[in-house]
Coordinates of C-alpha atoms in Angstrom, one line a residue:
M152 CA -4.0 -13.0 -14.7
L153 CA -1.5 -12.7 -17.5
N154 CA -0.7 -15.6 -19.7
Q155 CA 2.4 -17.3 -18.4
G156 CA 3.9 -17.3 -21.9
S157 CA 3.5 -13.5 -22.3
S158 CA 6.4 -11.7 -23.9
L159 CA 7.6 -8.2 -23.1
R160 CA 5.4 -5.2 -24.2
P161 CA 6.6 -2.9 -27.0
F162 CA 7.3 -0.2 -24.4
Q163 CA 9.6 -2.5 -22.5
L164 CA 11.4 -3.7 -25.5
R165 CA 12.0 -0.1 -26.7
I166 CA 13.6 0.9 -23.4
L167 CA 15.3 -2.2 -22.1
F168 CA 16.2 -4.2 -25.1
P169 CA 16.2 -1.8 -28.1
H170 CA 18.5 -4.1 -30.1
L171 CA 15.7 -6.7 -30.4
L172 CA 13.6 -4.1 -32.4
T173 CA 16.2 -4.2 -35.2
L174 CA 15.4 -7.8 -35.7
P175 CA 12.8 -9.0 -38.2
K176 CA 9.3 -9.5 -36.7
T177 CA 9.5 -13.1 -37.7
D178 CA 12.8 -13.6 -35.8
S179 CA 12.0 -15.9 -32.8
R180 CA 14.5 -13.9 -30.6
R181 CA 12.2 -10.9 -30.7
S182 CA 9.2 -12.7 -29.2
R183 CA 11.2 -14.9 -26.9
A184 CA 10.7 -14.2 -23.2
P185 CA 13.7 -12.4 -21.6
K186 CA 15.7 -13.7 -18.6
A187 CA 13.5 -14.7 -15.8
I188 CA 13.6 -12.6 -12.7
T189 CA 11.3 -14.5 -10.3
Q190 CA 9.5 -17.8 -10.5
S191 CA 6.4 -16.1 -12.0
K192 CA 6.4 -14.7 -15.5
A193 CA 3.4 -12.5 -14.7
I194 CA 5.3 -10.8 -11.9
D195 CA 8.4 -10.5 -14.2
L196 CA 6.3 -8.6 -16.7
E197 CA 5.4 -6.0 -14.1
L198 CA 9.0 -5.8 -12.7
Y199 CA 10.2 -5.1 -16.3
T200 CA 7.7 -2.3 -16.5
Y201 CA 9.2 -0.8 -13.3
F202 CA 12.8 -1.2 -14.8
A203 CA 11.8 0.5 -18.0
L204 CA 10.1 3.4 -16.3
L205 CA 13.1 4.0 -14.1
L206 CA 15.5 3.9 -17.0
R207 CA 13.3 6.1 -19.1
D208 CA 12.7 8.9 -16.6
F209 CA 16.0 8.8 -14.5
I210 CA 18.8 7.4 -16.6
H211 CA 18.1 8.1 -20.3
P212 CA 17.5 12.0 -19.9
W213 CA 21.2 12.5 -19.0
Y214 CA 22.9 9.4 -20.3
K215 CA 21.7 9.8 -23.9
L216 CA 23.2 13.3 -23.9
L217 CA 26.6 11.7 -23.4
T218 CA 26.5 8.6 -25.5
T219 CA 24.3 6.2 -27.5
D220 CA 26.0 3.1 -26.0
E221 CA 23.5 0.7 -24.5
D222 CA 25.8 -1.1 -22.2
L223 CA 24.7 0.9 -19.1
N224 CA 21.2 -0.3 -19.6
A225 CA 22.2 -3.9 -19.6
E226 CA 24.4 -3.4 -16.5
I227 CA 21.6 -1.7 -14.5
I228 CA 19.1 -4.4 -15.5
E229 CA 21.5 -7.1 -14.5
I230 CA 22.1 -5.5 -11.1
L231 CA 18.4 -4.8 -10.4
T232 CA 17.6 -8.4 -11.4
L233 CA 20.2 -9.8 -9.0
I234 CA 18.9 -7.6 -6.2
V235 CA 15.3 -8.7 -6.8
Q236 CA 16.2 -12.5 -7.1
K237 CA 18.1 -12.3 -3.7
L238 CA 15.2 -10.4 -2.0
E239 CA 12.7 -13.0 -3.5
K240 CA 14.7 -15.9 -2.0
R241 CA 14.6 -14.3 1.4
L242 CA 11.0 -13.2 1.2
C243 CA 9.8 -16.6 0.2
E244 CA 12.1 -18.8 2.4
E245 CA 13.1 -16.8 5.4
V246 CA 10.3 -14.4 6.3
D247 CA 7.4 -15.5 8.4
W248 CA 4.6 -13.5 6.8
T249 CA 2.0 -14.8 9.2
E250 CA 3.9 -13.3 12.1
L251 CA 4.7 -10.0 10.2
I252 CA 1.2 -9.4 9.0
L253 CA -1.0 -10.7 11.9
L254 CA 1.3 -10.1 14.9
D255 CA 3.8 -7.4 14.2
L256 CA 1.8 -5.1 11.9
P257 CA -1.3 -4.8 14.1
K258 CA 1.0 -4.1 17.2
L259 CA 2.7 -1.3 15.2
L260 CA -0.6 0.2 14.1
S261 CA -1.9 0.1 17.7
I262 CA 1.1 2.0 18.9
H263 CA 0.7 4.6 16.2
Y264 CA -3.0 5.1 16.8
Y265 CA -2.4 5.3 20.6
D266 CA 0.4 7.8 20.3
F267 CA -1.4 10.0 17.8
R268 CA -4.5 10.3 20.0
Q269 CA -2.4 10.9 23.1
A270 CA -0.5 13.6 21.2
K271 CA -3.7 15.2 20.1
R272 CA -5.1 15.3 23.7
R273 CA -1.8 16.8 25.0
L274 CA -1.7 19.4 22.4
Y275 CA -4.5 21.3 23.9
M276 CA -3.3 21.1 27.5
D277 CA -2.0 24.2 29.1
H278 CA 1.0 22.4 30.6
G279 CA 3.5 19.8 29.6
S280 CA 3.3 19.6 25.8
G281 CA 6.0 22.2 25.0
S282 CA 5.1 21.8 21.3
S283 CA 3.4 24.1 19.0
S284 CA 2.2 21.5 16.5
L285 CA 0.8 18.0 16.5
V286 CA 3.7 16.8 14.4
D287 CA 6.3 18.1 16.9
L288 CA 4.6 16.5 19.8
F289 CA 4.0 13.2 18.0
H290 CA 7.8 13.2 17.0
G291 CA 8.7 13.6 20.6
M292 CA 6.7 10.5 21.4
Q293 CA 8.1 8.5 18.4
P294 CA 11.4 9.9 17.5
H295 CA 13.0 8.6 14.4
F296 CA 16.4 9.4 13.0
A297 CA 15.1 10.1 9.4
L298 CA 12.7 12.7 10.7
Q299 CA 14.9 14.8 13.0
P300 CA 14.7 18.5 12.3
V301 CA 18.1 18.6 10.6
E302 CA 18.6 19.6 6.9
N303 CA 18.8 16.6 4.5
R304 CA 18.6 14.1 7.4
E305 CA 15.9 12.1 5.6
K306 CA 18.2 11.8 2.5
E307 CA 21.1 10.8 4.7
Y308 CA 19.1 8.0 6.4
L309 CA 17.8 6.6 3.0
A310 CA 21.4 6.7 1.6
A311 CA 22.8 5.0 4.6
L312 CA 20.0 2.4 4.6
V313 CA 20.4 1.6 0.9
E314 CA 24.2 1.5 1.4
S315 CA 23.8 -1.3 3.9
L316 CA 21.4 -3.1 1.7
L317 CA 23.8 -3.1 -1.2
K318 CA 26.5 -4.4 0.9
I319 CA 24.4 -7.5 1.5
L320 CA 22.7 -7.8 -1.9
L321 CA 25.3 -6.9 -4.4
Q322 CA 28.1 -9.0 -5.7
P323 CA 31.5 -8.1 -4.0
K324 CA 32.9 -6.9 -7.3
D325 CA 30.0 -4.6 -7.9
Y326 CA 30.0 -3.3 -4.4
K327 CA 33.7 -2.5 -4.5
S328 CA 33.1 -0.4 -7.7
E329 CA 32.3 3.1 -6.4
C330 CA 30.7 4.1 -9.7
V331 CA 28.3 1.2 -9.7
R332 CA 27.6 1.4 -6.0
H333 CA 26.9 5.1 -6.0
L334 CA 24.7 5.0 -9.1
V335 CA 22.6 2.2 -7.7
R336 CA 22.4 3.8 -4.3
E337 CA 21.2 7.1 -5.8
I338 CA 18.6 5.3 -7.9
L339 CA 17.2 3.3 -5.0
S340 CA 17.4 5.9 -2.3
N341 CA 16.5 9.2 -4.0
L342 CA 14.3 7.9 -6.9
V343 CA 12.7 4.7 -5.6
L344 CA 12.4 4.8 -1.8
S345 CA 12.1 8.6 -1.4
N346 CA 9.3 8.8 -3.9
I347 CA 7.5 5.7 -2.6
I348 CA 7.7 7.3 1.0
E349 CA 6.4 10.6 -0.3
V350 CA 3.6 9.1 -2.3
L351 CA 2.4 6.6 0.3
A352 CA 2.6 9.1 3.2
D353 CA 0.1 11.5 1.3
P354 CA -3.4 11.1 2.7
Y355 CA -4.7 11.5 -0.9
T356 CA -2.8 8.3 -2.0
I357 CA -4.2 6.5 1.0
H358 CA -7.7 7.4 0.1
M359 CA -7.0 6.5 -3.4
I360 CA -5.8 3.1 -2.5
I361 CA -8.9 2.5 -0.3
C362 CA -11.1 3.4 -3.3
K363 CA -9.2 1.1 -5.6
L364 CA -9.4 -1.8 -3.2
L365 CA -13.1 -1.3 -2.6
G366 CA -13.9 -0.6 -6.2
S367 CA -16.5 -3.5 -6.1
Y368 CA -18.7 -1.3 -3.8
E369 CA -18.8 1.7 -6.2
T370 CA -22.2 0.7 -7.7
T371 CA -23.7 0.2 -4.3
L372 CA -22.4 3.6 -3.1
D373 CA -23.7 5.3 -6.2
E374 CA -27.2 3.9 -5.5
L375 CA -27.1 5.0 -1.9
E376 CA -26.0 8.5 -2.8
A377 CA -28.8 8.7 -5.4
S378 CA -31.4 7.7 -2.8
A379 CA -30.1 10.3 -0.4
R380 CA -29.0 7.8 2.2
F381 CA -25.8 9.9 2.7
Q382 CA -26.5 13.5 3.4
E383 CA -25.0 16.3 1.4
T384 CA -21.9 18.0 2.6
Y385 CA -20.9 21.5 1.7
F386 CA -18.4 20.2 -0.9
S387 CA -20.8 17.7 -2.4
A388 CA -23.5 20.4 -2.7
L389 CA -21.1 22.5 -4.6
T390 CA -20.0 19.7 -7.0
N391 CA -23.6 18.7 -7.6
G392 CA -24.3 22.2 -9.0
Q393 CA -26.5 23.2 -6.1
S394 CA -26.5 26.8 -4.6
P395 CA -24.4 26.7 -1.5
P396 CA -25.6 28.4 1.7
K397 CA -23.9 31.4 3.2
L398 CA -20.2 30.8 3.6
K399 CA -20.2 31.0 7.4
E400 CA -23.1 28.6 7.7
G401 CA -21.5 26.3 5.2
L402 CA -18.2 26.2 7.1
K403 CA -20.0 25.6 10.4
N404 CA -22.0 22.6 8.9
T405 CA -19.1 21.2 6.8
Q406 CA -18.6 17.7 8.0
F407 CA -15.2 16.3 9.0
M408 CA -13.3 19.7 8.5
S409 CA -10.6 20.5 11.0
S410 CA -10.1 24.0 12.2
N411 CA -6.7 24.1 10.5
D412 CA -8.3 23.4 7.1
V413 CA -11.2 26.0 7.3
K414 CA -9.3 28.7 5.3
T415 CA -8.1 26.2 2.7
A416 CA -11.6 24.7 2.4
A417 CA -13.2 28.2 2.0
A418 CA -10.9 29.1 -0.9
A419 CA -11.5 25.7 -2.5
A420 CA -15.2 26.1 -1.9
A421 CA -15.3 29.6 -3.6
A422 CA -13.4 28.2 -6.6
A423 CA -15.8 25.3 -6.9
A424 CA -18.8 27.6 -6.7
A425 CA -17.6 29.6 -9.6
V426 CA -17.2 26.5 -11.7
A427 CA -20.5 25.1 -10.6
K428 CA -22.5 28.1 -11.7
K429 CA -21.1 27.7 -15.3
E430 CA -22.4 24.1 -15.4
Q431 CA -25.6 23.7 -17.3
E432 CA -26.4 20.3 -16.0
A433 CA -26.0 19.1 -12.5
E434 CA -23.3 16.4 -12.0
S435 CA -23.1 13.8 -9.3
L436 CA -20.2 13.6 -7.0
T437 CA -18.9 10.6 -8.8
K438 CA -19.2 12.2 -12.3
Q439 CA -17.5 15.3 -11.0
M440 CA -14.6 13.4 -9.7
Q441 CA -14.3 11.6 -13.0
R442 CA -14.3 14.9 -14.8
L443 CA -11.6 16.4 -12.6
Q444 CA -9.5 13.3 -13.2
E445 CA -9.9 13.7 -16.9
E446 CA -8.8 17.3 -16.8
R447 CA -5.8 16.2 -14.8
R448 CA -4.9 13.5 -17.4
K449 CA -5.2 16.1 -20.2
K450 CA -2.7 18.4 -18.4
E451 CA -0.4 15.5 -17.9
G452 CA -0.6 14.6 -21.5
K453 CA 0.6 18.0 -22.5
L454 CA 3.7 17.6 -20.4
G455 CA 4.4 14.3 -22.2
E456 CA 3.9 15.4 -25.8
D457 CA 7.5 14.5 -26.7
I458 CA 6.8 10.9 -25.6
L459 CA 5.4 8.8 -28.4
E460 CA 2.0 7.2 -27.7
E461 CA 3.4 3.7 -28.2
E462 CA 6.1 4.3 -25.6
L463 CA 3.6 4.6 -22.8
P464 CA 3.3 1.4 -20.7
Q465 CA 0.1 -0.2 -21.8
Q466 CA -1.4 -2.7 -19.5
G467 CA -2.4 -5.9 -21.3
P468 CA -5.8 -7.6 -20.7
Q469 CA -6.0 -8.8 -17.2
E470 CA -8.5 -11.0 -15.4
P471 CA -9.9 -9.8 -12.1
R472 CA -7.9 -11.1 -9.1
K473 CA -9.4 -13.7 -6.9
R474 CA -12.0 -12.2 -4.5
F475 CA -11.7 -13.0 -0.9
S476 CA -14.1 -15.8 -0.1
F477 CA -14.9 -17.1 3.3
A478 CA -16.0 -20.5 2.0
Y479 CA -12.8 -20.8 -0.1
I480 CA -10.5 -20.0 2.9
T481 CA -12.5 -22.3 5.1
L482 CA -12.1 -25.1 2.6
Q483 CA -8.4 -24.5 2.6
V484 CA -8.3 -24.7 6.4
L485 CA -10.0 -28.1 6.3
L486 CA -7.8 -29.4 3.6
A487 CA -4.5 -28.2 5.0
P488 CA -4.0 -31.2 7.4
F489 CA -4.6 -33.7 4.5
R490 CA -2.3 -31.7 2.2
T491 CA 0.5 -31.7 4.9
F492 CA 0.0 -35.5 5.5
W493 CA 0.2 -36.2 1.8
M494 CA 3.4 -34.2 1.5
Y495 CA 5.0 -36.2 4.3
I496 CA 4.0 -39.4 2.7
M497 CA 5.5 -38.3 -0.6
A498 CA 8.7 -37.1 1.1
T499 CA 9.0 -40.5 2.9
M500 CA 8.3 -42.5 -0.2
T501 CA 10.7 -40.6 -2.4
Q502 CA 13.3 -40.3 0.4
S503 CA 13.6 -36.6 -0.5
Q504 CA 15.3 -35.1 2.5
E505 CA 15.2 -31.7 0.9
H506 CA 11.5 -31.9 0.4
Y507 CA 11.0 -33.1 4.0
H508 CA 13.2 -30.4 5.4
R509 CA 11.2 -27.7 3.4
V510 CA 7.9 -29.0 4.7
N511 CA 9.2 -29.1 8.3
Q512 CA 10.7 -25.6 8.0
H513 CA 7.4 -24.2 6.7
K514 CA 5.4 -25.8 9.5
K515 CA 7.9 -24.4 12.0
R516 CA 7.8 -20.9 10.5
T517 CA 4.0 -20.7 10.6
R518 CA 3.4 -22.2 14.0
Q519 CA 2.1 -19.1 15.6
M520 CA -0.5 -19.0 18.4
R521 CA -3.3 -16.4 19.2
L522 CA -3.0 -14.7 15.9
V523 CA -6.4 -12.9 16.4
E524 CA -5.5 -11.1 19.7
P525 CA -3.2 -8.4 18.1
I526 CA -5.8 -7.7 15.5
M527 CA -8.6 -7.4 18.2
E528 CA -6.4 -5.1 20.2
F529 CA -6.0 -2.8 17.2
V530 CA -9.7 -2.9 16.5
F531 CA -10.3 -1.9 20.1
I532 CA -8.0 1.1 19.9
A533 CA -9.0 2.2 16.3
C534 CA -12.7 2.1 17.0
Q535 CA -12.3 3.8 20.4
V536 CA -14.2 1.1 22.2
E537 CA -13.1 2.6 25.6
E538 CA -15.4 5.6 24.9
R539 CA -18.5 3.4 24.8
P540 CA -18.9 2.0 28.3
I541 CA -21.5 -0.7 27.5
L542 CA -19.5 -2.0 24.5
Q543 CA -16.3 -1.9 26.6
W544 CA -17.9 -4.0 29.3
A545 CA -19.2 -6.5 26.8
W546 CA -15.7 -6.7 25.2
Q547 CA -14.0 -7.4 28.5
M548 CA -16.6 -10.0 29.4
M549 CA -16.0 -11.8 26.1
A550 CA -12.2 -11.6 26.6
M551 CA -12.4 -13.0 30.2
F552 CA -15.0 -15.7 29.8
F553 CA -16.2 -16.5 26.3
W554 CA -12.8 -16.3 24.4
P555 CA -11.0 -18.8 26.7
L556 CA -13.8 -21.4 26.3
V557 CA -13.6 -21.0 22.5
R558 CA -9.8 -21.7 22.6
V559 CA -10.3 -24.7 25.0
F560 CA -12.7 -26.4 22.6
G561 CA -10.5 -25.9 19.5
G562 CA -12.2 -22.8 18.1
G563 CA -9.0 -20.7 18.5
L564 CA -6.9 -23.2 16.5
L565 CA -9.5 -23.0 13.7
I566 CA -9.4 -19.2 13.7
D567 CA -5.6 -19.2 13.6
K568 CA -5.5 -21.6 10.6
F569 CA -8.2 -19.4 8.9
L570 CA -6.0 -16.4 9.4
E571 CA -2.9 -18.2 8.1
Q572 CA -4.7 -19.2 4.9
T573 CA -6.0 -15.6 4.5
V574 CA -2.4 -14.5 4.6
L575 CA -1.5 -17.0 1.8
H576 CA -4.5 -15.8 -0.1
V577 CA -3.6 -12.1 0.0
L578 CA 0.1 -13.0 -0.9
S579 CA -0.9 -15.2 -3.9
E580 CA 0.6 -14.6 -7.4
D581 CA -2.4 -12.7 -8.8
H582 CA -2.6 -10.4 -5.8
I583 CA 1.1 -9.6 -6.0
V584 CA 0.6 -8.7 -9.7
F585 CA -2.3 -6.5 -8.6
Y586 CA -0.1 -4.7 -5.9
L587 CA 2.7 -4.1 -8.4
R588 CA 0.2 -2.6 -10.9
L589 CA -1.4 -0.5 -8.2
G590 CA 2.1 0.8 -7.4
S591 CA 2.9 1.7 -10.9
D592 CA -0.4 3.5 -11.3
L593 CA 0.3 5.5 -8.2
L594 CA 3.9 6.4 -9.1
W595 CA 3.4 6.8 -12.8
P596 CA -0.3 7.8 -13.5
D597 CA -0.9 7.5 -17.2
G598 CA 2.8 6.8 -17.8
V599 CA 3.9 10.2 -16.4
F600 CA 6.0 10.3 -13.2
I601 CA 3.9 11.6 -10.3
Q602 CA 6.4 14.4 -9.4
R603 CA 6.0 15.9 -12.8
A604 CA 2.2 16.0 -12.6
D605 CA 0.1 18.7 -11.0
P606 CA -0.6 18.0 -7.4
P607 CA -4.4 17.4 -6.5
T608 CA -6.4 20.4 -5.6
P609 CA -7.9 20.9 -2.1
L610 CA -11.3 20.0 -3.6
Q611 CA -10.1 16.9 -5.2
R612 CA -8.4 15.8 -1.9
E613 CA -11.7 16.5 0.0
Q614 CA -13.7 14.5 -2.5
M615 CA -11.3 11.6 -2.5
R616 CA -11.4 11.5 1.3
E617 CA -15.2 11.5 1.4
R618 CA -15.4 8.8 -1.3
A619 CA -13.0 6.6 0.7
E620 CA -14.9 7.0 3.9
R621 CA -18.2 6.2 2.3
L622 CA -16.8 3.1 0.6
L623 CA -15.4 2.0 4.0
T624 CA -18.7 2.6 5.5
I625 CA -20.7 0.4 3.3
A626 CA -17.9 -2.2 3.3
I627 CA -18.3 -2.8 7.0
P628 CA -21.0 -5.5 7.5
A629 CA -24.2 -4.1 8.9
N630 CA -24.3 -6.3 12.0
L631 CA -20.7 -5.6 12.8
G632 CA -21.2 -1.8 12.4
S633 CA -24.2 -1.8 14.7
I634 CA -22.3 -3.7 17.4
L635 CA -19.1 -1.6 17.2
F636 CA -20.6 1.8 16.8
E637 CA -24.1 1.2 18.3
T638 CA -25.8 2.7 15.2
K639 CA -27.1 1.7 11.7
D640 CA -27.3 5.2 10.3
L641 CA -24.9 5.6 7.4
N642 CA -24.0 9.2 8.2
E643 CA -23.2 8.3 11.8
L644 CA -21.2 5.3 10.7
Q645 CA -19.2 7.6 8.3
N646 CA -18.5 9.9 11.3
H647 CA -16.9 6.9 13.0
V648 CA -15.0 5.8 10.0
H649 CA -13.6 9.4 9.8
D650 CA -12.4 9.1 13.4
I651 CA -10.7 5.7 12.5
L652 CA -8.9 7.3 9.5
E653 CA -7.9 10.4 11.4
P654 CA -4.5 9.2 12.6
V655 CA -3.4 8.7 8.8
Q656 CA -4.5 12.2 7.7
N657 CA -1.2 14.0 8.4
K658 CA 1.6 13.4 5.9
Q659 CA 4.5 14.0 8.3
I660 CA 3.1 11.7 10.9
N661 CA 2.4 9.1 8.2
K662 CA 6.1 9.2 7.5
H663 CA 6.8 8.0 11.0
L664 CA 4.6 5.0 10.4
L665 CA 6.2 4.2 7.1
Y666 CA 9.8 4.5 8.3
V667 CA 9.1 2.3 11.3
L668 CA 7.3 -0.2 8.9
V669 CA 10.4 -0.1 6.7
D670 CA 12.7 -0.7 9.6
L671 CA 10.5 -3.7 10.7
I672 CA 10.3 -5.4 7.3
L673 CA 14.1 -5.0 6.7
T674 CA 14.9 -6.6 10.0
K675 CA 12.8 -9.6 9.0
V676 CA 14.2 -9.8 5.5
L677 CA 17.8 -8.9 6.2
P678 CA 18.6 -9.7 9.9
E679 CA 22.2 -8.9 9.1
L680 CA 21.4 -5.3 9.4
L681 CA 20.9 -5.8 13.1
V682 CA 24.1 -7.7 13.6
N683 CA 26.1 -5.1 11.6
S684 CA 24.6 -2.3 13.6

């Protein structure tokens, strides 16, 4: 993690505080840390990167044509800082993240998976569906105001949502100013939320996130692919420089290709074959992906020739984030009662009512029961356990006889505490810094806003999907995979992983999930929205 005393990077100084660059390098004001946004300087450093990128790409292009005055920069930074600080207070003190992550989110995903598969079944029925596409049928099962078939309805929804947020988060004098309110609203709705939704709803982005999160398995996957543990697909045969079979046979044998993508796949395959013939040396799938990414970076670099190299946001040296450790989480569970007891003693001895109230409130917020059940329900639906009768029978027997005994003898309480500590682990400071960096990498790859870069080709999308599926396949423990899917063969396991990821392979349907998730989070963070509505 970054040093707590780290100052702003040159890129951030140039965009956010250009007046500091006029000072001598020996001046202490130049190296002094800026105003704190949150309680963590490492998180502040990432937030200032977001502020600088927003100003550089969406404010400076038109504002610098009008004037060289820097007052607008300071005003926008001050407003964004105020919004983040108010959100931080609510996120840290009022939101029960245990309930949100372990109870609400699995239930939401279960509904999404169930409705998607129901819509897919009904799509091929001769009666009743009344829809010509899977998206329309799914929208009928999960209607959302933002995705109604009305022009600009999505923009209207985001604008109304941000307007309600600003009414709560802005200072009254700023909210009453139409100029300030409209400017901040357009930045947050059209530039921030809209682009975040567009990027996260793209299956290519989802696959990329999976690959980044499971990067520690890359070496293992390369070894398995080199040893032919994973069979070659039509696309991987092309990218490895091999002669593909006849087009018809290739399309029939192509794994994981839907009928709607056959034409696109054929065109991408033909283009890839022409490139593969020109290659003198065969490349592995991993090397091919790296080469395609390098070509994309070069194209993006040409678009940003007018941007000085030192203006690009450079990531400082960073230590790897804490890996999930079963032993570490278990130790935290065992030490939690002693830690709470010690805090009560200190609160009593120091007669700190505020400290006692904070401890009591935290205990009250996190006192949730049966945290594992929504997760198991989602696993049941996602893994399609109902399609395997023997496994379904064993699952029901455990739910009726074994699991109640575990809870009676205290095992359920230990599991709940373990899950609570896991939530605290994934929301720790170094993980939040990692999430912020991941977001900036997705929205501004190589310092260039994603909407200005070339979209990934069908071949790149197919390769990223296959890579993500294989990483997930080897990330699943062998014993768990053999129990859930009744096989140990890696290719069959990859087929099952493909089925699990199928409900998130449609961008428009993914938007349904994201908008419902945004609504859920905002009702937890800002319950005033429900009262006002």
